[in-house]
PDB file of C-alpha atoms in Angstrom:
ATOM      1  CA  MET A   1     -31.792  -5.584  56.039  1.00 45.00           C
ATOM      2  CA  ALA A   2     -34.322  -4.809  53.347  1.00 48.00           C
ATOM      3  CA  PHE A   3     -33.385  -3.789  49.848  1.00 52.00           C
ATOM      4  CA  ASP A   4     -35.536  -1.780  47.476  1.00 53.00           C
ATOM      5  CA  ASN A   5     -36.350  -4.438  44.907  1.00 54.00           C
ATOM      6  CA  HIS A   6     -39.241  -2.600  43.247  1.00 51.00           C
ATOM      7  CA  SER A   7     -37.514  -1.488  40.065  1.00 50.00           C
ATOM      8  CA  SER A   8     -40.814  -1.139  38.190  1.00 54.00           C
ATOM      9  CA  ALA A   9     -41.501   2.068  40.147  1.00 60.00           C
ATOM     10  CA  ARG A  10     -38.316   3.703  38.845  1.00 77.00           C
ATOM     11  CA  SER A  11     -38.512   6.481  36.287  1.00 88.00           C
ATOM     12  CA  PRO A  12     -37.641   5.813  32.637  1.00 89.00           C
ATOM     13  CA  MET A  13     -34.719   8.242  32.921  1.00 90.00           C
ATOM     14  CA  TYR A  14     -33.307   6.254  35.864  1.00 89.00           C
ATOM     15  CA  ARG A  15     -33.584   2.990  33.915  1.00 89.00           C
ATOM     16  CA  ARG A  16     -31.944   4.499  30.828  1.00 92.00           C
ATOM     17  CA  THR A  17     -29.083   5.790  32.980  1.00 93.00           C
ATOM     18  CA  VAL A  18     -28.539   2.332  34.477  1.00 93.00           C
ATOM     19  CA  TRP A  19     -28.565   0.643  31.061  1.00 93.00           C
ATOM     20  CA  TRP A  20     -26.205   3.266  29.615  1.00 95.00           C
ATOM     21  CA  GLY A  21     -23.928   2.701  32.598  1.00 95.00           C
ATOM     22  CA  LEU A  22     -23.947  -1.043  31.973  1.00 95.00           C
ATOM     23  CA  LEU A  23     -23.188  -0.436  28.307  1.00 96.00           C
ATOM     24  CA  LEU A  24     -20.238   1.773  29.287  1.00 96.00           C
ATOM     25  CA  VAL A  25     -18.866  -0.948  31.596  1.00 95.00           C
ATOM     26  CA  LEU A  26     -19.133  -3.503  28.786  1.00 96.00           C
ATOM     27  CA  LEU A  27     -17.563  -1.162  26.230  1.00 96.00           C
ATOM     28  CA  PHE A  28     -14.725  -0.308  28.601  1.00 94.00           C
ATOM     29  CA  ASN A  29     -13.913  -4.002  28.970  1.00 93.00           C
ATOM     30  CA  LEU A  30     -14.305  -4.704  25.272  1.00 93.00           C
ATOM     31  CA  VAL A  31     -12.216  -1.759  24.059  1.00 94.00           C
ATOM     32  CA  GLY A  32      -9.582  -2.127  26.792  1.00 91.00           C
ATOM     33  CA  ASN A  33      -9.046  -5.807  26.106  1.00 90.00           C
ATOM     34  CA  GLY A  34      -9.149  -5.229  22.356  1.00 90.00           C
ATOM     35  CA  TYR A  35      -6.415  -2.638  22.706  1.00 91.00           C
ATOM     36  CA  TRP A  36      -4.413  -5.031  24.854  1.00 88.00           C
ATOM     37  CA  ILE A  37      -4.722  -7.785  22.228  1.00 86.00           C
ATOM     38  CA  ARG A  38      -3.647  -5.429  19.456  1.00 87.00           C
ATOM     39  CA  THR A  39      -0.565  -4.122  21.283  1.00 88.00           C
ATOM     40  CA  ASN A  40       0.567  -7.175  23.246  1.00 81.00           C
ATOM     41  CA  GLN A  41       3.134  -9.415  21.573  1.00 69.00           C
ATOM     42  CA  VAL A  42       3.790 -11.815  24.439  1.00 71.00           C
ATOM     43  CA  ILE A  43       1.726 -14.901  25.190  1.00 67.00           C
ATOM     44  CA  ILE A  44       1.097 -14.832  28.924  1.00 65.00           C
ATOM     45  CA  GLY A  45       1.004 -18.055  30.907  1.00 66.00           C
ATOM     46  CA  HIS A  46       2.674 -21.380  30.275  1.00 68.00           C
ATOM     47  CA  ASP A  47      -0.607 -23.171  29.434  1.00 76.00           C
ATOM     48  CA  ALA A  48      -1.624 -20.793  26.630  1.00 76.00           C
ATOM     49  CA  GLY A  49       0.298 -22.611  23.916  1.00 77.00           C
ATOM     50  CA  GLY A  50      -1.255 -25.959  24.780  1.00 81.00           C
ATOM     51  CA  HIS A  51      -4.767 -24.525  24.894  1.00 82.00           C
ATOM     52  CA  LEU A  52      -4.217 -22.720  21.613  1.00 83.00           C
ATOM     53  CA  GLU A  53      -2.975 -25.932  20.005  1.00 85.00           C
ATOM     54  CA  ARG A  54      -6.033 -27.851  21.245  1.00 87.00           C
ATOM     55  CA  SER A  55      -8.399 -25.142  19.989  1.00 89.00           C
ATOM     56  CA  LEU A  56      -6.751 -25.318  16.559  1.00 88.00           C
ATOM     57  CA  GLU A  57      -7.075 -29.103  16.542  1.00 89.00           C
ATOM     58  CA  VAL A  58     -10.776 -28.739  17.354  1.00 90.00           C
ATOM     59  CA  ALA A  59     -11.022 -26.234  14.487  1.00 91.00           C
ATOM     60  CA  ASN A  60      -9.485 -28.838  12.175  1.00 90.00           C
ATOM     61  CA  LEU A  61     -11.971 -31.428  13.408  1.00 89.00           C
ATOM     62  CA  LEU A  62     -14.868 -29.085  12.712  1.00 89.00           C
ATOM     63  CA  THR A  63     -13.846 -28.408   9.107  1.00 88.00           C
ATOM     64  CA  ARG A  64     -15.903 -31.509   8.290  1.00 84.00           C
ATOM     65  CA  SER A  65     -19.394 -30.932   9.675  1.00 82.00           C
ATOM     66  CA  THR A  66     -20.659 -34.358  10.634  1.00 88.00           C
ATOM     67  CA  PRO A  67     -22.195 -35.637  13.862  1.00 88.00           C
ATOM     68  CA  GLN A  68     -19.071 -37.735  14.387  1.00 89.00           C
ATOM     69  CA  THR A  69     -16.658 -34.783  14.142  1.00 86.00           C
ATOM     70  CA  PHE A  70     -18.873 -32.684  16.427  1.00 84.00           C
ATOM     71  CA  PHE A  71     -18.851 -35.510  18.989  1.00 87.00           C
ATOM     72  CA  GLN A  72     -15.068 -35.753  18.632  1.00 86.00           C
ATOM     73  CA  ALA A  73     -14.808 -32.007  19.265  1.00 85.00           C
ATOM     74  CA  LEU A  74     -16.982 -32.322  22.380  1.00 85.00           C
ATOM     75  CA  THR A  75     -14.885 -35.168  23.738  1.00 85.00           C
ATOM     76  CA  TYR A  76     -11.504 -34.050  22.404  1.00 82.00           C
ATOM     77  CA  HIS A  77      -9.784 -33.532  25.735  1.00 77.00           C
ATOM     78  CA  HIS A  78     -10.335 -35.943  28.601  1.00 72.00           C
ATOM     79  CA  TYR A  79      -9.741 -33.318  31.314  1.00 74.00           C
ATOM     80  CA  ARG A  80     -10.677 -29.894  29.938  1.00 77.00           C
ATOM     81  CA  PRO A  81     -14.303 -28.941  29.257  1.00 80.00           C
ATOM     82  CA  PRO A  82     -15.040 -28.476  25.556  1.00 86.00           C
ATOM     83  CA  LEU A  83     -16.739 -25.086  25.803  1.00 87.00           C
ATOM     84  CA  LEU A  84     -13.441 -23.179  25.866  1.00 86.00           C
ATOM     85  CA  TYR A  85     -12.324 -24.684  22.587  1.00 89.00           C
ATOM     86  CA  LEU A  86     -15.765 -24.548  20.988  1.00 90.00           C
ATOM     87  CA  SER A  87     -16.346 -20.901  21.950  1.00 91.00           C
ATOM     88  CA  THR A  88     -13.134 -19.966  20.158  1.00 93.00           C
ATOM     89  CA  GLN A  89     -14.316 -21.380  16.831  1.00 94.00           C
ATOM     90  CA  PRO A  90     -16.608 -18.486  15.757  1.00 95.00           C
ATOM     91  CA  PHE A  91     -13.729 -16.058  16.234  1.00 95.00           C
ATOM     92  CA  TYR A  92     -11.450 -18.280  14.152  1.00 94.00           C
ATOM     93  CA  GLY A  93     -14.104 -18.180  11.442  1.00 93.00           C
ATOM     94  CA  LEU A  94     -14.466 -14.381  11.605  1.00 95.00           C
ATOM     95  CA  LEU A  95     -10.889 -13.275  12.234  1.00 94.00           C
ATOM     96  CA  GLY A  96      -8.770 -16.185  11.035  1.00 93.00           C
ATOM     97  CA  ARG A  97      -6.821 -18.702  13.046  1.00 91.00           C
ATOM     98  CA  SER A  98      -4.442 -16.857  15.333  1.00 87.00           C
ATOM     99  CA  PHE A  99      -3.765 -16.398  19.011  1.00 85.00           C
ATOM    100  CA  ASP A 100      -5.324 -12.934  18.882  1.00 87.00           C
ATOM    101  CA  SER A 101      -8.607 -14.233  17.481  1.00 90.00           C
ATOM    102  CA  ALA A 102      -8.634 -16.982  20.132  1.00 89.00           C
ATOM    103  CA  GLN A 103      -8.391 -14.281  22.819  1.00 89.00           C
ATOM    104  CA  TRP A 104     -11.692 -12.773  21.655  1.00 93.00           C
ATOM    105  CA  GLY A 105     -13.473 -15.910  22.855  1.00 91.00           C
ATOM    106  CA  ILE A 106     -12.175 -15.263  26.366  1.00 90.00           C
ATOM    107  CA  ILE A 107     -13.232 -11.611  26.160  1.00 93.00           C
ATOM    108  CA  ALA A 108     -16.726 -12.738  25.164  1.00 94.00           C
ATOM    109  CA  TRP A 109     -16.826 -14.801  28.353  1.00 93.00           C
ATOM    110  CA  LEU A 110     -15.717 -11.741  30.343  1.00 94.00           C
ATOM    111  CA  LEU A 111     -18.691  -9.806  28.975  1.00 95.00           C
ATOM    112  CA  VAL A 112     -20.994 -12.675  29.936  1.00 96.00           C
ATOM    113  CA  ILE A 113     -19.576 -12.612  33.483  1.00 96.00           C
ATOM    114  CA  VAL A 114     -20.172  -8.846  33.744  1.00 97.00           C
ATOM    115  CA  LEU A 115     -23.755  -9.202  32.466  1.00 97.00           C
ATOM    116  CA  LEU A 116     -24.516 -12.063  34.850  1.00 98.00           C
ATOM    117  CA  THR A 117     -23.045 -10.079  37.742  1.00 97.00           C
ATOM    118  CA  PHE A 118     -25.340  -7.175  36.860  1.00 97.00           C
ATOM    119  CA  ALA A 119     -28.337  -9.520  36.701  1.00 97.00           C
ATOM    120  CA  TYR A 120     -27.451 -11.046  40.074  1.00 97.00           C
ATOM    121  CA  GLY A 121     -26.995  -7.657  41.754  1.00 97.00           C
ATOM    122  CA  ARG A 122     -30.271  -6.424  40.259  1.00 96.00           C
ATOM    123  CA  ALA A 123     -32.120  -9.519  41.450  1.00 96.00           C
ATOM    124  CA  LEU A 124     -30.544  -9.312  44.896  1.00 96.00           C
ATOM    125  CA  ALA A 125     -31.121  -5.605  45.455  1.00 94.00           C
ATOM    126  CA  ASN A 126     -31.776  -3.183  42.571  1.00 93.00           C
ATOM    127  CA  GLU A 127     -30.322  -1.837  39.329  1.00 94.00           C
ATOM    128  CA  ARG A 128     -27.827   0.444  41.051  1.00 94.00           C
ATOM    129  CA  VAL A 129     -26.367  -2.436  43.027  1.00 96.00           C
ATOM    130  CA  GLY A 130     -26.254  -4.513  39.858  1.00 96.00           C
ATOM    131  CA  LEU A 131     -24.453  -1.740  37.997  1.00 96.00           C
ATOM    132  CA  LEU A 132     -21.974  -1.220  40.833  1.00 96.00           C
ATOM    133  CA  ALA A 133     -21.314  -4.972  41.033  1.00 97.00           C
ATOM    134  CA  ALA A 134     -20.821  -5.194  37.262  1.00 97.00           C
ATOM    135  CA  ALA A 135     -18.431  -2.232  37.296  1.00 96.00           C
ATOM    136  CA  LEU A 136     -16.432  -3.710  40.170  1.00 96.00           C
ATOM    137  CA  VAL A 137     -16.189  -7.126  38.523  1.00 96.00           C
ATOM    138  CA  GLY A 138     -15.244  -5.531  35.210  1.00 93.00           C
ATOM    139  CA  LEU A 139     -12.409  -3.644  36.935  1.00 92.00           C
ATOM    140  CA  LEU A 140     -11.071  -6.357  39.235  1.00 93.00           C
ATOM    141  CA  PRO A 141      -7.401  -6.896  38.416  1.00 90.00           C
ATOM    142  CA  MET A 142      -7.755 -10.679  38.686  1.00 90.00           C
ATOM    143  CA  ILE A 143     -10.708 -10.741  36.270  1.00 90.00           C
ATOM    144  CA  LEU A 144      -8.858  -8.493  33.811  1.00 85.00           C
ATOM    145  CA  ALA A 145      -5.752 -10.665  34.081  1.00 83.00           C
ATOM    146  CA  MET A 146      -7.732 -13.860  33.511  1.00 84.00           C
ATOM    147  CA  SER A 147      -9.471 -12.365  30.492  1.00 84.00           C
ATOM    148  CA  ARG A 148      -6.047 -11.905  28.922  1.00 80.00           C
ATOM    149  CA  LEU A 149      -5.014 -15.524  29.344  1.00 80.00           C
ATOM    150  CA  TYR A 150      -5.954 -18.287  26.976  1.00 79.00           C
TER     151      TYR A 150
END
């Protein structure tokens, strides 16, 4: 099966439509999850409290910016990878330390997943396939549910 992978031959209008479509998928996920954060009052999942506590402890470690505290933040938990807790820190700085601001770190990862899915579909076939794949991933109930867990 051969796919049309010659996107350079596409018209500028076609490319703009694809990019606007991708932007709409990203905005839908961003606004939908933002609305969910604003209206939800229940922490979902039994692990969320522990992860939130660890992310706050990493935030306390990073109040002193030294190589030693950064290394401690990277190696804080012996089982969990540090990127979850580190990716939450900019949102704590912007929005204050709360569960809602921690959720924005997870939503940022959702947007990265949607963008990477688009890039993979585009590389595999073409922009339309990439856009369809990104839209499907952005609407999968499991992905949406996981983006609302911390």
